[in-house]
Amino acid sequence: MALSQAATSEPEEASPRTRQRMQVGGPVGSGGRRESCRPGEKRLLGAGGTAEGSAPAGKRLRPEPGPPTPAPASPPAPGSPEENGRDGAWDAESDGSDAGTEAPADGHSQLSAYERKRLKNITENAKFFAALKLHESAARLHQIATKRQSHVTKRAKPKKAEDETVRRRSMRLQRVEPSGIPVAEVAAQLGAEEYPQVPAGPLPMVPEGETENSKLSEELLTTWMRISEMKAEDPAEHTCDMKRYQDSLSSMVLSPENVKKVVKYRVCSMAIHPSQSLLFVAAGDKTGQVGLWNVSCTSDEGAHVFVPHSSSVTCMKFSPCNPAHLLSLSTESLRCGDVSRAVFDEICRSEDLSSFDFLEDNACSALVGFWHGDVAVVDRRTPGTSWELSADIGFKRTRTVHVHPVNKQYFLAAGSVDVCVYDIRYLKSSGNRPVSSLVGHTKSVASAYFSPVTGSRVVSVCADDKLRVYDTSSLSPTVRALSTIRHNNNTGRWLTRFQAVWDPRREDCFVVGSLARPRQVELFRDTGELLHAFSSPDCLGSVCSINVLHPTKNILVGGNSSGRLHVFKEE
């Protein structure tokens, strides 16, 4: 009974290793069904744990030899007892390799259904990827990438079109001179024209582009000679109180006819003839030109240009005892323009000259400063172009020198960060010590000058954006600033550096250029008070870095970076 129940019921599922497969066509069991085992397989166990007609439990069974079961004539229908093994207990995971089924036509008769299905999926996937042609695309992309890398070259920057619209920029950013000429063209022009190598020795006083017997040049020189024969008045006689002085400043205006281009390029120095009969101005530019302008002449022939130097004219002065002499200094020489002989004499020839001043009222001797820091004494009465004495004052750079207006033995030197007073009587070749040091400067000093009448004040212009006034009435070893004025002195490379110069008629007022807008020239008091700003919205649109005041009249002349002079005077 137990064996019958075991034969009619489904067997318990065994592990993959011990699971036994059932096959149709074996001996008939107790349940009336024929059971058999394939060769090498165990029989189905009964209730007693042994297969019918087999060895006792625990013994290894040998497969019984017998004839193989013939295959059916046609494949069984799906779901039929033949398909499922007649007893309905065919294992779904069977490999289908029994002798009662037909071998697959693909040659994988020794594989299970799972493995055949897996191979089928692999084949279908391979066909799908082959249809996408991924390998061909990858090979093509690799070939293109390799080809590009082999021909990689640095791409040149495209040049801007000449007619490309650009935003508005200043002349400094466009590297264009204030005259409107590009810097490259200016350099080429300067190399060929504006920087001619002026020969040593005397030069005839002939305007540029004119002949020696030109009528225009003769008229100019005649006018210069005539006004130099007149004696100038003493400036002290015109000193007035502050209220009247301010009123006179307000009466000075700039008109269009008093603006003129006198030299070709940037103005680096100026001088006003002391004549009271007419206004005669001299200006030197950065290329060595010296322009003379008769402002009182209303015609276009009022200005003439001479070329006595090969480089920038940094200092100019009319002789205090003989205004027919105009002394001008450039880097390579100090010359005297003598209108009586119509010649530019050479007084001193050297390198790195920076500035000069007269040591005596008769202007026979002069003190010269060098860019490399030394100073020298030059005597015009001595033959030759060498100096009498050269002294190292300990400066790295000497930009300006100025002699005390009363005590001529003292002179003021302004250098990199130093402003000192020296006694010329004790100068020696080296080891010189200053009589007094004007302290407080933190950057390079552009200029320093004594006040014109007594020399009791000194005004300096420093790159730390400050103007300083010192009390030099008593020359103590160290002098601190009496007043400090904040002032924008950042002129850069396109403008001549500011120089604060005293009004020749006063001890307490000085004039200096300005970067403020609207463009103006400022006049300060020694206390730091701004007394007046010279401006003209219609006629003054540029920075006047170099300015000079007439010694006896209410006249101010300012020069800009394009070679133009602006004359403020009473109407």
XYZ file of C-alpha atoms in Angstrom:
571
model
C 0.000 0.000 0.000
C 2.797 2.278 0.833
C 4.528 1.456 -2.414
C 1.353 2.170 -4.397
C 0.936 5.562 -2.764
C 4.518 6.380 -3.523
C 4.069 5.371 -7.112
C 0.913 7.339 -7.686
C 2.010 10.523 -5.917
C 4.609 13.050 -7.200
C 8.075 12.530 -5.874
C 9.645 15.128 -3.661
C 11.991 17.420 -5.464
C 15.563 16.424 -4.874
C 18.758 18.351 -5.205
C 20.247 18.764 -8.684
C 22.889 16.153 -7.985
C 20.498 13.480 -6.653
C 17.401 14.197 -8.708
C 16.387 11.187 -10.779
C 14.692 11.468 -14.072
C 11.683 9.292 -14.988
C 11.326 7.510 -18.293
C 8.359 5.779 -19.972
C 8.599 2.086 -20.938
C 9.931 0.424 -17.734
C 8.352 -2.508 -15.754
C 4.874 -2.095 -14.481
C 4.765 -0.989 -10.890
C 2.233 -1.700 -8.249
C 0.146 1.107 -9.475
C -0.239 -0.482 -12.907
C 2.185 1.891 -14.582
C 5.278 0.770 -16.387
C 8.435 2.209 -14.893
C 11.905 1.918 -16.144
C 15.271 3.612 -15.717
C 17.655 4.672 -18.387
C 21.009 3.046 -18.334
C 23.124 4.574 -15.630
C 20.137 6.018 -13.721
C 18.499 4.863 -10.499
C 14.990 3.481 -10.335
C 12.199 5.430 -8.673
C 12.217 4.643 -4.989
C 9.231 3.121 -3.301
C 7.925 3.572 0.137
C 10.527 1.311 1.561
C 13.344 3.379 0.215
C 14.296 0.805 -2.461
C 13.361 0.455 -6.017
C 11.318 -2.536 -7.089
C 13.493 -5.434 -8.066
C 16.602 -3.662 -6.836
C 19.218 -4.280 -4.231
C 18.596 -3.381 -0.664
C 18.974 0.210 0.488
C 22.452 1.478 1.033
C 23.869 -0.653 -1.788
C 25.100 0.892 -5.043
C 22.958 -0.246 -7.953
C 24.392 -1.218 -11.281
C 22.386 -0.344 -14.408
C 20.584 -3.325 -15.926
C 21.409 -3.989 -19.525
C 18.556 -3.998 -21.903
C 17.514 -3.060 -25.367
C 17.057 0.693 -26.003
C 13.543 1.985 -26.322
C 12.704 2.803 -29.915
C 11.948 6.399 -30.798
C 8.352 7.269 -31.805
C 7.571 7.660 -35.474
C 6.516 11.303 -35.083
C 7.161 13.929 -32.389
C 4.519 13.973 -29.671
C 2.019 16.764 -29.602
C 2.618 19.551 -27.125
C 0.983 18.832 -23.800
C 0.321 15.143 -24.613
C 1.264 12.341 -22.184
C 4.028 11.368 -24.557
C 5.412 14.900 -24.401
C 5.311 15.014 -20.626
C 6.424 11.447 -20.055
C 2.946 9.810 -19.811
C 2.936 10.144 -16.075
C 2.991 13.938 -16.168
C 6.117 14.063 -14.048
C 8.718 15.151 -16.687
C 11.240 17.484 -15.131
C 11.083 20.963 -16.552
C 14.843 21.294 -16.190
C 15.628 18.067 -17.999
C 18.301 18.297 -20.650
C 16.097 16.327 -23.093
C 18.809 13.815 -23.864
C 16.820 10.691 -23.271
C 16.535 8.149 -25.981
C 12.831 8.736 -26.365
C 13.231 12.254 -27.954
C 14.668 13.390 -31.256
C 18.060 15.189 -31.231
C 17.929 18.907 -32.142
C 18.871 19.802 -35.661
C 21.451 22.452 -34.596
C 23.931 19.875 -33.433
C 23.666 20.711 -29.717
C 22.123 17.365 -28.720
C 24.419 17.092 -25.716
C 23.280 20.458 -24.192
C 20.408 21.122 -21.840
C 17.416 23.243 -22.776
C 18.735 26.070 -20.618
C 22.078 26.004 -22.365
C 20.465 25.836 -25.779
C 18.253 28.794 -24.893
C 21.300 30.708 -23.639
C 23.159 30.020 -26.888
C 20.123 31.124 -28.838
C 19.988 34.444 -26.928
C 23.690 35.009 -27.471
C 23.272 34.378 -31.187
C 20.310 36.742 -31.456
C 22.149 39.476 -29.527
C 25.171 39.077 -31.759
C 22.987 39.435 -34.832
C 21.379 42.577 -33.305
C 24.710 44.248 -32.562
C 25.980 43.235 -35.973
C 22.977 44.978 -37.516
C 23.949 48.174 -35.619
C 27.438 48.065 -37.177
C 29.071 49.406 -33.980
C 32.490 47.990 -34.782
C 32.568 49.682 -38.177
C 31.539 53.043 -36.622
C 34.122 52.756 -33.850
C 36.849 51.930 -36.350
C 35.830 54.891 -38.515
C 35.854 57.329 -35.540
C 39.240 56.041 -34.383
C 40.621 56.562 -37.870
C 39.283 60.147 -37.992
C 40.678 60.980 -34.531
C 44.085 59.571 -35.422
C 44.137 61.547 -38.638
C 43.291 64.824 -36.857
C 45.954 64.359 -34.205
C 48.589 63.693 -36.813
C 47.822 66.983 -38.577
C 47.397 69.220 -35.497
C 48.895 72.696 -36.063
C 48.776 75.862 -33.990
C 46.027 78.068 -35.241
C 47.118 81.620 -35.989
C 45.148 84.424 -34.418
C 42.932 86.134 -36.923
C 43.879 89.690 -37.693
C 41.380 92.349 -36.912
C 39.765 93.920 -39.879
C 40.853 97.458 -40.509
C 37.297 98.679 -40.631
C 36.299 96.803 -37.467
C 34.353 98.974 -35.076
C 36.084 99.307 -31.711
C 34.961 101.042 -28.601
C 36.364 104.449 -27.889
C 39.732 104.468 -26.141
C 42.101 107.180 -25.049
C 45.154 108.105 -27.088
C 47.364 106.574 -24.406
C 45.651 103.168 -24.751
C 45.766 103.431 -28.544
C 49.509 104.236 -28.331
C 48.960 107.433 -30.251
C 50.743 110.676 -29.560
C 48.561 113.691 -28.599
C 49.239 115.032 -32.079
C 47.271 112.094 -33.483
C 50.214 110.234 -35.062
C 50.693 106.568 -34.031
C 53.683 105.860 -31.824
C 55.340 103.627 -34.412
C 55.124 106.352 -37.023
C 56.335 108.927 -34.532
C 59.370 106.783 -33.721
C 60.146 106.424 -37.416
C 59.718 110.145 -37.976
C 61.802 110.997 -34.933
C 64.593 108.730 -36.090
C 64.678 110.330 -39.495
C 63.702 113.940 -38.896
C 62.999 115.159 -35.364
C 66.159 113.786 -33.797
C 68.845 115.125 -36.112
C 72.334 114.893 -34.714
C 73.138 118.535 -34.169
C 76.851 119.114 -34.610
C 79.016 120.442 -31.811
C 80.062 124.072 -31.722
C 78.178 127.270 -32.652
C 75.076 126.984 -34.827
C 73.545 129.763 -36.933
C 70.280 131.071 -35.592
C 68.174 130.136 -38.612
C 64.561 128.962 -38.235
C 63.782 125.464 -39.447
C 62.789 125.368 -43.101
C 63.994 128.913 -43.779
C 67.120 130.365 -45.305
C 69.642 132.474 -43.446
C 68.549 135.680 -45.152
C 64.826 135.061 -44.682
C 62.823 138.230 -44.129
C 60.591 136.587 -41.535
C 63.484 135.403 -39.418
C 65.114 138.817 -39.628
C 61.933 140.449 -38.332
C 61.729 138.040 -35.413
C 65.342 138.529 -34.401
C 65.032 142.291 -34.765
C 62.012 142.312 -32.466
C 63.843 140.182 -29.901
C 66.840 142.518 -30.000
C 64.708 145.640 -29.665
C 62.759 144.500 -26.617
C 65.941 143.277 -24.919
C 67.410 146.774 -24.933
C 64.618 148.053 -22.689
C 65.154 147.874 -18.944
C 62.655 145.762 -17.038
C 61.031 147.040 -13.880
C 61.700 145.593 -10.445
C 59.122 142.909 -9.606
C 58.971 144.021 -5.967
C 57.361 147.274 -7.024
C 54.249 145.375 -8.172
C 53.645 143.506 -4.923
C 50.100 144.155 -3.704
C 47.760 142.917 -0.999
C 45.986 139.573 -1.326
C 42.575 141.007 -2.230
C 43.917 143.027 -5.148
C 46.049 140.088 -6.179
C 43.063 137.758 -6.360
C 41.126 140.331 -8.378
C 43.980 140.546 -10.865
C 43.994 136.764 -11.221
C 40.289 136.732 -11.987
C 40.797 139.301 -14.743
C 43.163 136.997 -16.669
C 41.340 135.144 -19.458
C 42.234 132.896 -22.381
C 41.055 133.850 -25.869
C 41.311 131.788 -29.095
C 43.913 134.101 -30.646
C 46.195 133.466 -27.650
C 46.434 129.707 -28.304
C 49.099 128.637 -30.776
C 51.126 125.563 -31.703
C 54.699 126.782 -31.282
C 56.708 123.525 -31.268
C 55.937 120.209 -32.894
C 55.763 117.913 -29.875
C 55.454 117.883 -26.095
C 56.504 121.042 -24.279
C 59.205 120.313 -21.700
C 60.302 123.841 -20.726
C 59.334 127.507 -21.200
C 60.621 131.000 -20.534
C 59.031 134.470 -20.770
C 61.009 137.472 -21.903
C 60.887 140.184 -19.175
C 59.885 142.905 -21.666
C 56.837 144.997 -20.797
C 56.316 146.374 -24.279
C 55.265 143.082 -25.858
C 54.942 139.428 -24.951
C 57.737 137.152 -26.185
C 57.721 133.471 -25.191
C 60.216 130.652 -25.750
C 59.321 126.945 -25.552
C 61.403 123.760 -25.870
C 60.001 120.356 -26.815
C 61.117 116.746 -26.392
C 62.818 116.551 -29.803
C 65.263 119.444 -29.308
C 63.217 122.189 -30.957
C 63.104 125.701 -29.548
C 60.106 127.782 -30.559
C 59.949 131.581 -30.271
C 56.521 133.207 -30.300
C 55.791 136.893 -30.483
C 52.325 136.794 -28.903
C 51.746 140.460 -29.704
C 52.027 139.668 -33.420
C 48.585 138.885 -34.775
C 49.788 137.315 -38.022
C 50.593 133.628 -38.526
C 54.292 134.465 -38.859
C 54.585 135.302 -35.154
C 56.165 131.915 -34.245
C 59.378 130.352 -35.552
C 61.110 127.082 -34.698
C 64.857 126.503 -34.276
C 66.695 123.208 -33.753
C 69.763 123.815 -31.570
C 69.572 120.448 -29.733
C 69.299 116.755 -30.498
C 67.155 115.743 -27.506
C 64.585 117.026 -25.036
C 64.995 120.669 -23.944
C 64.395 120.363 -20.194
C 65.378 123.847 -18.986
C 65.265 127.371 -20.499
C 66.019 130.826 -19.086
C 66.509 134.339 -20.435
C 69.634 135.913 -19.023
C 68.683 138.211 -16.092
C 71.260 140.799 -17.090
C 70.894 140.539 -20.888
C 67.557 139.216 -22.181
C 69.056 139.060 -25.675
C 70.588 135.772 -24.486
C 68.406 132.687 -24.199
C 70.078 129.733 -22.499
C 68.624 126.289 -23.197
C 69.721 122.884 -21.890
C 69.176 119.418 -23.290
C 70.649 116.054 -22.382
C 73.803 116.580 -24.423
C 74.543 120.328 -24.272
C 73.951 123.741 -22.744
C 73.663 126.473 -25.382
C 73.205 130.218 -25.422
C 71.143 131.774 -28.177
C 72.681 135.185 -28.771
C 70.329 137.257 -30.918
C 72.920 140.019 -31.334
C 75.142 137.596 -33.256
C 72.344 135.345 -34.500
C 74.099 132.218 -33.241
C 73.596 129.395 -30.728
C 76.857 129.133 -28.803
C 77.785 125.944 -27.028
C 78.665 126.522 -23.358
C 78.918 122.975 -22.042
C 78.854 119.595 -23.749
C 78.404 116.379 -21.828
C 75.956 113.548 -21.251
C 72.962 113.266 -18.898
C 72.447 116.991 -18.327
C 69.153 117.635 -16.529
C 68.848 121.301 -15.426
C 70.775 124.477 -14.702
C 70.584 127.825 -12.905
C 72.652 130.997 -12.838
C 75.132 131.345 -9.995
C 75.501 135.106 -10.437
C 73.324 137.983 -11.549
C 75.591 138.613 -14.508
C 74.858 135.040 -15.711
C 78.532 134.373 -16.401
C 78.556 131.140 -14.421
C 75.966 128.460 -14.011
C 75.283 125.407 -11.890
C 74.394 122.296 -13.902
C 72.734 119.113 -12.660
C 73.170 115.635 -14.114
C 70.634 112.827 -14.377
C 73.116 110.436 -12.753
C 73.191 112.600 -9.597
C 76.271 114.862 -9.839
C 76.404 118.639 -10.143
C 78.961 120.826 -11.940
C 79.963 124.475 -12.146
C 80.320 125.982 -15.640
C 81.941 129.339 -16.397
C 80.932 130.896 -19.726
C 84.097 133.011 -19.789
C 86.363 129.963 -19.895
C 87.187 128.703 -23.390
C 85.944 125.252 -24.215
C 82.836 123.306 -23.295
C 83.997 121.558 -20.107
C 83.050 122.402 -16.522
C 85.164 123.985 -13.799
C 84.124 121.679 -10.982
C 82.226 118.407 -10.706
C 80.878 117.116 -7.403
C 79.119 113.983 -6.235
C 76.408 115.059 -3.806
C 75.217 111.537 -3.068
C 72.089 111.622 -5.226
C 71.057 108.771 -7.489
C 69.346 111.302 -9.744
C 69.302 115.106 -9.846
C 66.271 116.496 -11.648
C 66.408 120.198 -10.770
C 68.923 122.610 -9.256
C 68.076 126.109 -8.031
C 70.299 128.827 -6.572
C 69.169 130.874 -3.571
C 67.958 134.309 -4.810
C 69.786 136.233 -2.058
C 72.556 134.032 -0.699
C 74.079 132.793 -3.945
C 76.402 130.364 -2.200
C 73.470 128.087 -1.419
C 71.730 125.949 -3.969
C 68.854 123.500 -3.812
C 68.993 120.050 -5.457
C 66.005 117.752 -5.951
C 66.619 114.074 -6.654
C 64.950 110.690 -6.408
C 63.555 111.103 -2.875
C 65.934 113.792 -1.667
C 65.692 117.566 -1.494
C 68.769 119.148 0.068
C 70.490 122.516 0.359
C 74.262 122.634 -0.281
C 76.927 125.298 0.091
C 78.770 125.626 -3.202
C 81.862 127.000 -1.467
C 82.533 123.644 0.173
C 81.834 121.366 -2.750
C 84.411 118.698 -3.507
C 84.561 115.756 -5.834
C 82.994 113.373 -3.295
C 81.898 113.136 0.328
C 79.699 116.246 0.226
C 77.189 116.725 3.025
C 74.095 118.953 2.769
C 73.649 122.065 4.859
C 69.969 121.245 5.262
C 67.693 118.328 4.307
C 64.028 118.868 3.479
C 62.472 115.617 4.672
C 59.097 113.934 4.151
C 59.202 112.813 0.523
C 58.403 109.138 -0.022
C 58.739 108.967 -3.820
C 60.651 110.726 -6.588
C 60.665 114.520 -6.552
C 59.974 116.276 -9.852
C 61.085 119.774 -8.824
C 61.949 122.031 -5.896
C 62.434 125.824 -6.050
C 63.218 128.687 -3.662
C 60.740 131.536 -3.417
C 61.836 134.361 -5.785
C 62.465 137.322 -3.525
C 63.874 136.176 -0.182
C 64.216 132.398 -0.618
C 62.488 131.823 2.714
C 60.157 129.205 1.197
C 60.669 126.094 -0.916
C 57.912 124.331 -2.844
C 58.348 120.740 -4.108
C 56.314 118.404 -6.301
C 56.486 114.728 -5.398
C 55.169 111.555 -7.062
C 53.394 110.630 -3.817
C 50.654 113.070 -4.950
C 51.611 115.855 -2.597
C 52.870 119.415 -2.855
C 55.033 120.481 0.083
C 56.040 123.921 1.275
C 59.076 124.324 3.566
C 60.285 127.227 5.668
C 63.930 127.840 4.750
C 64.354 131.197 6.458
C 66.807 129.439 8.794
C 68.676 126.477 7.331
C 68.612 123.905 10.099
C 70.018 120.406 9.438
C 66.520 118.966 9.099
C 63.520 120.922 7.867
C 59.987 119.525 7.970
C 57.140 120.609 5.741
C 55.341 123.779 6.721
C 52.227 122.711 4.781
C 51.276 119.688 2.680
C 48.749 119.824 -0.156
C 47.187 116.719 -1.652
C 47.498 116.986 -5.415
C 47.264 114.440 -8.241
C 50.755 114.343 -9.746
C 50.374 111.044 -11.618
C 51.145 112.427 -15.075
C 52.517 109.162 -16.522
C 54.718 108.881 -19.601
C 52.488 110.906 -21.931
C 52.667 114.182 -19.996
C 55.603 116.222 -18.814
C 55.922 115.992 -15.055
C 54.393 118.855 -13.106
C 56.615 121.607 -11.768
C 55.382 124.084 -9.182
C 56.893 127.542 -9.860
C 56.570 130.664 -7.759
C 54.967 133.846 -8.949
C 58.009 136.130 -9.509
C 56.132 138.994 -7.870
C 55.205 137.193 -4.637
C 56.770 135.107 -1.892
C 53.660 133.176 -0.925
C 51.979 132.029 -4.167
C 52.897 129.389 -6.749
C 51.303 127.875 -9.843
C 51.153 124.212 -10.901
C 49.461 122.108 -13.586
C 46.418 120.004 -12.813
C 44.724 116.803 -13.963
C 41.326 118.016 -12.756
C 38.373 118.492 -15.086
C 37.507 120.875 -16.581
C 41.160 121.380 -17.541
C 42.803 124.114 -15.504
C 45.982 125.546 -14.049
C 45.923 125.973 -10.272
C 47.447 128.720 -8.169
C 48.017 127.967 -4.461
C 49.079 129.923 -1.442
C 51.947 128.608 0.698
C 49.423 127.751 3.398
C 47.771 125.226 1.052
C 44.814 127.417 0.091
C 43.707 127.278 -3.567
C 43.466 130.926 -4.578
C 42.491 130.589 -8.229
C 42.047 128.072 -11.057
C 42.761 129.309 -14.580
C 40.377 127.638 -16.988
C 38.539 128.185 -20.263
C 35.876 125.689 -21.398
C 36.179 126.892 -25.004
C 39.944 127.215 -25.384
C 41.582 124.936 -22.820
C 40.865 121.235 -23.259
C 44.226 119.689 -22.362
C 46.626 119.431 -19.428
C 49.179 122.233 -19.184
C 52.067 120.525 -17.399
C 54.583 123.392 -17.787
C 53.556 126.877 -16.706
C 55.352 130.172 -16.247
C 54.300 133.636 -14.994
C 55.480 136.963 -16.331
C 57.868 138.737 -13.918
C 56.023 142.086 -13.970
C 52.634 141.631 -15.655
C 49.476 139.612 -15.059
C 50.285 136.973 -17.661
C 50.356 133.181 -17.366
C 51.553 130.865 -20.153
C 50.886 127.115 -20.107
C 52.272 124.450 -22.450
C 50.693 121.072 -23.235
C 51.790 117.771 -24.778
C 50.991 118.699 -28.368
C 53.276 121.752 -28.486
C 50.548 124.347 -27.926
C 50.937 127.402 -25.715
C 47.987 128.990 -23.884
C 48.313 132.610 -22.739
C 46.057 133.899 -19.929
C 46.208 137.667 -19.667
C 44.113 140.686 -18.820
C 41.735 141.921 -21.492
